[in-house]
Structures are given as C-alpha cells and as structure tokens.
Coordinates of C-alpha atoms and ligand atoms in Angstrom, one line a residue:
M30 CA 121.5 102.3 58.3
I31 CA 120.8 102.8 62.0
Q32 CA 122.1 100.0 64.3
T33 CA 119.2 98.0 65.8
P34 CA 117.6 97.9 68.3
Y35 CA 115.9 101.2 68.0
Y36 CA 112.5 102.7 68.6
L37 CA 111.2 104.5 65.5
I38 CA 108.6 107.2 66.0
D39 CA 106.8 108.0 62.7
K40 CA 105.7 111.7 62.9
S41 CA 103.2 111.2 60.1
K42 CA 101.4 108.6 62.2
L43 CA 101.6 110.7 65.3
L44 CA 100.1 113.5 63.3
Q45 CA 97.0 111.4 62.6
N46 CA 96.3 111.1 66.3
M47 CA 97.1 114.8 66.9
E48 CA 94.6 115.8 64.2
K49 CA 91.9 113.8 65.9
I50 CA 92.8 115.4 69.3
A51 CA 92.6 118.9 67.7
F52 CA 89.2 118.0 66.2
L53 CA 87.9 116.9 69.5
R54 CA 89.1 120.0 71.3
E55 CA 87.5 122.2 68.7
K56 CA 84.1 120.3 68.7
S57 CA 83.9 119.8 72.5
G58 CA 85.7 122.7 74.1
A59 CA 87.7 120.2 76.2
K60 CA 91.4 120.7 76.7
A61 CA 93.8 117.8 76.1
L62 CA 96.9 117.2 78.2
L63 CA 99.5 114.6 77.4
A64 CA 99.9 112.0 80.2
L65 CA 103.7 111.8 80.6
K66 CA 103.6 108.5 82.4
C67 CA 102.6 106.9 79.1
F68 CA 104.9 108.7 76.8
A69 CA 107.7 111.2 77.6
T70 CA 109.9 111.1 74.5
W71 CA 110.3 114.9 74.4
S72 CA 112.0 115.0 71.0
V73 CA 108.5 114.9 69.4
F74 CA 107.0 117.5 71.7
D75 CA 107.5 120.2 69.2
L76 CA 104.9 118.6 67.0
M77 CA 102.6 117.5 69.8
R78 CA 102.6 121.0 71.4
E79 CA 100.8 122.4 68.3
Y80 CA 97.8 120.1 68.9
M81 CA 97.6 119.7 72.7
D82 CA 97.1 122.1 75.6
G83 CA 99.9 120.8 77.8
T84 CA 100.9 117.9 80.0
T85 CA 99.9 116.1 83.2
S86 CA 102.2 114.2 85.5
S87 CA 102.6 111.6 88.2
S88 CA 105.6 112.9 90.0
L89 CA 108.0 115.8 90.6
Y90 CA 110.3 114.7 87.7
E91 CA 107.4 114.4 85.3
V92 CA 105.9 117.8 86.1
R93 CA 109.3 119.3 85.7
L94 CA 109.8 117.6 82.3
G95 CA 106.3 118.8 81.3
R96 CA 107.1 122.4 82.2
E97 CA 110.6 122.4 80.7
K98 CA 110.1 120.3 77.5
F99 CA 106.5 120.8 76.6
G100 CA 105.4 124.0 78.2
K101 CA 101.8 125.3 77.9
E102 CA 99.5 124.2 80.7
T103 CA 101.1 121.9 83.3
H104 CA 99.2 119.8 85.7
A105 CA 100.7 118.2 88.7
Y106 CA 99.3 115.0 90.2
S107 CA 100.9 112.4 92.3
V108 CA 99.6 109.5 94.5
A109 CA 101.6 111.2 97.3
Y110 CA 104.0 114.1 97.5
G111 CA 106.8 114.3 100.1
D112 CA 107.5 117.3 102.2
N113 CA 110.9 117.7 100.4
E114 CA 109.4 117.9 96.9
I115 CA 106.2 119.9 97.2
D116 CA 107.7 123.4 96.8
E117 CA 109.5 122.4 93.6
V118 CA 106.3 120.7 92.3
V119 CA 104.3 123.8 92.9
S120 CA 107.0 125.9 91.1
H121 CA 106.6 123.9 87.9
A122 CA 102.7 123.6 87.9
D123 CA 99.7 125.6 86.9
K124 CA 97.4 123.2 88.8
I125 CA 98.0 120.7 91.5
I126 CA 95.6 117.8 92.0
F127 CA 95.9 116.0 95.3
N128 CA 95.1 112.3 95.6
S129 CA 93.7 112.5 99.1
I130 CA 92.1 115.0 101.5
G131 CA 95.1 114.3 103.8
Q132 CA 97.6 115.5 101.2
L133 CA 95.3 118.5 100.3
E134 CA 95.2 119.6 103.9
R135 CA 98.9 119.0 104.5
F136 CA 100.0 121.1 101.5
A137 CA 97.1 123.5 101.1
D138 CA 99.1 126.5 102.2
K139 CA 102.2 125.6 100.2
A140 CA 100.1 125.2 97.1
S141 CA 97.9 128.2 97.8
G142 CA 99.5 130.2 95.0
I143 CA 98.2 127.8 92.2
T144 CA 94.9 126.2 91.4
R145 CA 94.2 123.2 93.6
G146 CA 92.0 120.1 92.9
L147 CA 91.2 116.7 94.3
R148 CA 91.0 113.3 92.7
L149 CA 87.7 111.6 93.1
N150 CA 87.2 107.8 92.7
P151 CA 83.8 106.9 91.3
Q152 CA 84.3 103.2 92.2
V153 CA 83.4 102.1 88.7
S154 CA 85.9 101.6 85.9
S155 CA 86.4 100.0 82.5
S156 CA 89.4 98.0 83.5
S157 CA 89.3 94.2 83.4
F158 CA 92.8 93.8 84.8
D159 CA 93.0 94.1 88.5
L160 CA 96.6 95.5 88.5
A161 CA 95.5 98.5 86.5
D162 CA 92.0 99.0 87.9
P163 CA 91.7 102.3 89.7
A164 CA 88.3 101.1 91.1
R165 CA 89.7 97.9 92.6
P166 CA 88.7 97.1 96.2
F167 CA 90.4 99.4 98.7
S168 CA 91.9 101.5 95.9
R169 CA 94.1 104.3 97.2
L170 CA 93.4 106.3 94.1
G171 CA 91.3 109.2 95.1
E172 CA 88.4 110.1 97.5
W173 CA 84.9 108.7 97.1
D174 CA 83.0 109.8 100.2
L175 CA 81.0 112.9 99.4
R176 CA 80.6 113.8 103.1
K177 CA 84.4 114.0 103.5
V178 CA 84.9 116.1 100.3
E179 CA 82.2 118.6 101.1
P180 CA 84.1 120.4 104.0
V181 CA 87.2 121.0 101.8
M182 CA 85.4 122.5 98.9
D183 CA 86.6 126.0 99.8
R184 CA 90.2 124.9 99.1
I185 CA 89.7 123.4 95.7
S186 CA 88.2 124.5 92.4
G187 CA 88.1 121.3 90.5
F188 CA 88.4 117.5 90.3
M189 CA 90.2 114.8 88.4
I190 CA 88.5 111.5 87.8
H191 CA 90.4 108.8 86.0
N192 CA 88.5 105.6 85.7
N193 CA 88.7 104.6 82.0
C194 CA 91.3 102.1 81.0
E195 CA 91.9 101.2 77.3
N196 CA 88.2 102.0 76.8
S197 CA 87.3 101.9 73.1
D198 CA 83.6 101.6 73.8
F199 CA 81.8 105.0 73.7
D200 CA 78.6 103.6 75.3
L201 CA 80.5 102.3 78.3
F202 CA 82.2 105.7 78.7
D203 CA 78.8 107.4 78.4
K204 CA 77.3 105.1 81.0
M205 CA 80.1 105.6 83.5
L206 CA 80.0 109.3 83.1
G207 CA 76.3 109.1 83.9
E208 CA 77.1 107.3 87.0
I209 CA 79.7 109.9 88.0
E210 CA 77.1 112.6 87.4
S211 CA 74.5 111.0 89.6
R212 CA 77.0 110.3 92.3
F213 CA 79.0 113.5 92.4
G214 CA 76.6 115.9 90.6
P215 CA 76.3 118.3 93.5
L216 CA 80.1 118.6 93.9
L217 CA 80.6 118.9 90.1
K218 CA 78.1 121.9 90.1
R219 CA 80.4 123.7 92.5
A220 CA 83.6 123.0 90.4
E221 CA 85.2 125.2 87.8
W222 CA 87.0 122.4 86.0
V223 CA 86.9 118.6 85.8
S224 CA 89.5 116.4 84.3
L225 CA 88.1 113.1 83.1
G226 CA 91.6 111.5 82.9
G227 CA 92.9 109.2 80.3
G228 CA 92.2 105.7 79.1
I229 CA 89.6 106.7 76.4
H230 CA 90.7 105.4 73.0
F231 CA 89.0 108.1 71.0
T232 CA 91.8 108.2 68.4
G233 CA 91.2 104.6 67.4
E234 CA 89.6 103.6 64.1
N235 CA 85.8 103.8 64.1
Y236 CA 85.5 105.6 67.5
P237 CA 82.4 107.8 67.3
I238 CA 84.4 110.9 68.0
E239 CA 81.6 113.3 67.2
R240 CA 79.2 111.7 69.8
F241 CA 82.1 111.8 72.2
A242 CA 82.6 115.5 71.6
E243 CA 78.9 116.2 72.1
R244 CA 78.8 114.3 75.3
L245 CA 81.8 116.2 76.7
K246 CA 80.2 119.5 75.6
K247 CA 77.0 118.7 77.3
F248 CA 78.8 117.7 80.5
S249 CA 80.7 120.9 80.4
G250 CA 77.5 122.9 79.9
D251 CA 75.4 121.1 82.5
Y252 CA 77.9 121.6 85.3
G253 CA 79.5 124.9 84.1
V254 CA 83.0 123.3 84.0
Q255 CA 86.1 123.4 81.8
V256 CA 86.6 119.8 80.8
Y257 CA 90.1 118.3 80.5
L258 CA 91.2 115.0 79.1
E259 CA 94.5 113.4 79.8
P260 CA 95.2 111.1 76.9
G261 CA 98.3 109.0 77.1
E262 CA 98.0 105.9 74.9
A263 CA 95.4 107.7 72.6
S264 CA 97.9 110.4 71.8
I265 CA 100.7 108.1 70.5
T266 CA 98.9 104.9 69.6
K267 CA 100.3 103.2 66.4
S268 CA 103.0 105.8 66.0
T269 CA 106.1 103.9 66.9
T270 CA 107.8 100.6 66.2
L271 CA 110.7 98.7 67.8
E272 CA 113.1 97.8 65.1
V273 CA 115.1 94.6 65.7
T274 CA 117.4 92.2 63.9
V275 CA 117.5 88.4 64.0
L276 CA 120.7 87.2 65.7
D277 CA 120.2 83.4 65.6
T278 CA 117.6 80.8 64.6
L279 CA 117.1 77.4 66.0
Y280 CA 114.6 74.5 65.9
N281 CA 113.5 73.1 69.3
G282 CA 110.2 71.5 68.2
K283 CA 109.3 74.9 66.8
D284 CA 111.2 77.3 64.6
L285 CA 112.7 80.0 66.9
A286 CA 114.4 83.3 66.1
I287 CA 116.3 85.3 68.6
V288 CA 116.5 89.0 68.1
D289 CA 118.7 91.8 69.5
S290 CA 116.1 93.0 72.0
S291 CA 114.1 91.7 75.0
I292 CA 110.5 92.1 76.1
E293 CA 111.6 92.3 79.7
A294 CA 114.0 95.2 79.0
H295 CA 112.3 97.0 76.0
M296 CA 108.6 96.1 76.0
L297 CA 107.9 95.3 79.6
D298 CA 104.2 95.8 79.5
L299 CA 103.8 92.7 77.3
L300 CA 105.2 90.7 80.2
I301 CA 103.2 92.4 82.9
Y302 CA 99.9 92.1 81.1
R303 CA 100.6 88.8 79.4
E304 CA 100.1 90.1 75.9
K305 CA 101.8 89.2 72.6
A306 CA 103.7 91.7 70.6
K307 CA 102.2 92.8 67.2
I308 CA 104.2 92.3 64.1
A309 CA 102.9 93.5 60.7
P310 CA 101.9 92.1 58.3
N311 CA 102.2 88.7 60.1
E312 CA 101.4 86.7 56.9
G313 CA 103.0 83.8 55.1
P314 CA 103.6 80.1 55.4
H315 CA 106.6 80.2 57.8
S316 CA 105.8 80.3 61.5
Y317 CA 108.4 81.5 64.1
M318 CA 108.5 82.1 67.8
I319 CA 110.3 85.5 68.1
C320 CA 112.4 85.5 71.3
G321 CA 114.3 88.1 73.2
K322 CA 118.0 87.8 73.9
S323 CA 117.8 88.1 77.7
C324 CA 118.2 85.0 79.7
L325 CA 114.7 85.1 81.0
A326 CA 113.1 81.8 79.8
G327 CA 109.8 83.5 79.0
D328 CA 111.3 86.4 77.1
V329 CA 109.1 85.8 74.0
F330 CA 107.5 88.4 71.7
G331 CA 105.1 85.8 70.3
E332 CA 104.6 83.5 67.4
F333 CA 104.2 85.1 64.0
Q334 CA 104.0 84.3 60.3
F335 CA 106.6 85.2 57.7
P336 CA 106.7 84.9 53.9
Q337 CA 110.2 83.4 53.8
P338 CA 112.2 81.4 56.3
L339 CA 114.0 83.8 58.7
K340 CA 117.7 84.1 58.6
I341 CA 120.4 85.9 60.6
G342 CA 120.4 89.6 59.8
D343 CA 116.7 89.8 58.9
R344 CA 114.9 92.9 60.2
I345 CA 111.6 92.8 62.1
S346 CA 109.4 95.7 63.1
V347 CA 107.4 95.3 66.4
Q348 CA 104.3 97.5 66.2
D349 CA 102.9 99.9 68.7
A350 CA 106.0 100.4 70.8
A351 CA 105.4 103.9 72.2
G352 CA 103.0 103.9 75.1
Y353 CA 104.1 102.5 78.4
T354 CA 107.1 101.1 76.5
M355 CA 109.9 103.6 76.0
V356 CA 109.2 105.0 79.5
K357 CA 109.7 101.6 81.0
K358 CA 112.9 100.4 79.3
N359 CA 115.5 99.2 81.6
W360 CA 119.0 97.7 81.7
F361 CA 118.1 94.1 82.6
N362 CA 120.8 91.7 81.4
G363 CA 122.8 94.6 80.2
V364 CA 121.0 94.3 76.9
K365 CA 121.8 97.2 74.6
M366 CA 119.2 100.0 75.1
P367 CA 117.4 100.8 71.9
S368 CA 118.3 104.1 70.3
I369 CA 115.5 106.5 69.5
A370 CA 114.9 107.6 65.9
I371 CA 112.3 109.9 64.4
K372 CA 110.9 109.6 60.9
E373 CA 110.2 113.2 59.9
L374 CA 107.1 114.3 57.9
D375 CA 109.3 114.4 54.8
G376 CA 110.3 110.8 55.2
S377 CA 113.9 111.4 56.4
I378 CA 115.0 109.5 59.5
R379 CA 117.3 110.9 62.2
T380 CA 118.6 109.3 65.3
V381 CA 117.9 111.5 68.4
R382 CA 119.4 109.4 71.1
E383 CA 121.9 106.5 71.4
F384 CA 122.8 104.7 74.6
D385 CA 126.1 103.0 75.2
Y386 CA 128.1 101.3 78.0
S387 CA 128.5 104.4 80.0
D388 CA 124.7 104.8 80.3
F389 CA 124.6 101.3 81.7
E390 CA 127.4 101.9 84.1
Q391 CA 126.1 105.2 85.3
N392 CA 122.7 103.7 86.0
L393 CA 124.1 102.2 89.2
S394 CA 127.2 102.8 91.3
Ligands
LIG411 C1 97.5 106.6 83.4 C2 96.7 107.9 83.5 C3 96.4 108.7 82.4 C4 96.7 108.2 81.0 O1 96.0 107.0 80.7 P1 96.0 106.4 79.2 O2 95.4 105.1 79.3 O3 97.4 106.2 78.7 O4 95.3 107.4 78.3 C5 95.8 109.9 82.5 N1 95.5 110.3 83.8 C6 95.8 109.6 84.9 C7 95.4 110.2 86.2 C8 96.4 108.4 84.8 O5 96.7 107.7 85.9

C-alpha cells in the first residue's frame, strides 16, 4: 500500500489520449507538442514521446526540461526573456517564438542560429474566464497590428496563435480559425509554419476529430504551412487521480470529512477557477463535504455522495488531477506533498517520487 496522498497516473488512460493525438497527426499532417506548463511529470514521457512530436515551453526551465527529458522537437516561448537567459534558451531549442516585436528585435541576433517566430493575438478567444483569456482587453500576449508585423517578416518564418481555452466546441474553433484567416491571411501566406496553440479539447468524448483533422489539413494546404498544435490538457485529460484518505469526520450542520490533502496545496486550480473537484462514482445516499487539511477556511473539494457513511481510513480518489495540478503543487501549511505513482500498462503500480521534510525545508532558506 502506498501512503496517501499521492497522484496516480494511469498509463492505460494516458494511452487513450495519445492514440487520438497520433490519429490526428496522421490524418491532418499537424505536429503535436506537449505544453509543459500544463503537465511536466517526466516519468511518463517515455510513453508520450512515442505519440507526440516534442514539447513547447513557457520559460528557460521548461525548455530545458523539454530538451533533456522529452527530446524530439523543442519549442521555446516565453512572455519575456531576460538578457541573462536567452543564450541558454537558444541552446535548448529548435524554434524560438517571441511574444513581442520588441523581444524579437532585441534577441534576433542571439537567436539567429535557430528558427524564429512571433506570437500573434487575434483578439478573439473561447475563454469565458477573464483571468485566462489571452484576448482580454490590453492583453500582453502577442502582437495584433499587421502593419507592425509586416516590417519584421524577414526575421521570422512562422507564427504562434493561442486563443483556444478549454474549447470542446469544434464549430467555435472553426469559426475563430476563419477569423484568424481573414485577419492575418496575407501574413500566413508568407509563413512556413503556424502553431495554433493549445486549449482544443479534441481528445474528449464525442469530439469530431475527423472534421478537426480535415480543417487543419485544409488550413495547412491553403497557406502552405506546417501546422503545430500544443495540447496540454488534451494530452493528459482523465489520466490521473489524487488518492487521499479520510483523517476525521464531523457534523457541523452537514456531514464533513477531512482528508490528508488540500486544494490550496495540491489542486490549486480548483480554488483559482472556483470549481468543484470530481469524485467518481459520486453515488449513494450519504452526502459529505470533503475538506482539505490546511487551515484555509475554504479548503473544500466539494460535496459528494457515498454509498456508506465515511469513516476514518476510507480512501477517496479525486478525478482529473494531472493538468495544471501537479505543476502547481506547493508547500502551503507544510502539508505533506503527494507522492507520484504510475500505474503501468500491465496494471502494476510503482512509486516514482516521494517527498519528505527535507524537500519542505529545502524549498526555502
Ligand atoms: C497554455 C498554453 C498551451 C496549452 O493549453 P491547454 O489548454 O493546456 O491545451 C499551449 N500553448 C500556449 C501558448 C499556452 O499558453
């Protein structure tokens, strides 16, 4: 028995996403790069590498991790690079995508040995949450003025456009790509490659993946570009759980159960985006509010149904705990960091990482 809390990555579930990605690459000709900001648990890169073309990054450390742990094609992007990091970034990358014309001009010479690109902002997105909306007013994410981009075309060979966000609606993707075409068409015609970013939930159930593939293929043909996708969440969705144990139960007008984890420390996005955790099967006559063990009053996973009354020592699996979860875990309250375990394709489970007091101590000085 592995001591809870731990994240459990199920390779057979990961494989289902990987097979959809491989199918899409095959049908569309697009390349797929894992977005490391969403998921960087490198112990499963050996499996993912077989189905994806490489990685994309948001920083020097991510691009280095992509190069060293994943290999294959390695894209560098960052909202801004510092003078002290650019040489190292370039040394790890096959392509570098600058966020602004200012950064492109500042580092054009230092990056002249590799392929260079620029992020465009089409000023439309599928995000409904302002915090995560790349097209929000005054967004710093990319250039949108054609007249400014035109003069630097001799320095770049492609573009990155990331404006989808948790988008499971193919028609909306199609419509926004149409808007991108009508707005940036003349520039796209001069490019050799275009990355359409992440945020497209094409590995989800019932997504029309064949229509999606056709649309990408047509886009690629119309503009003569190699298309890239940068799936983060779509690569790892539904592959991972957070395994926790009930430490205490109490009744304060509702039945409460306290577990050996914390949303603030181990599933931070739930708090940021005001979402409830998912627990399967969430059925039965007994309702409990599942609470974290940090001292934050609102450290609550949500209210769920159980077949039996919960008691100390019961185990609970919190679903969908890979994307934007493991990369954001932190030491708030000194809560024990979840270990990382992998369920192999043959069903055996092995622990690949455990954290202890010294990791907590070493995190500060
Ligand atoms: C966040 C991000 C991604 C990955 O997004 P998902 O929603 O996880 O697919 C890809 N590319 C860029 C530029 C991003 O900022």
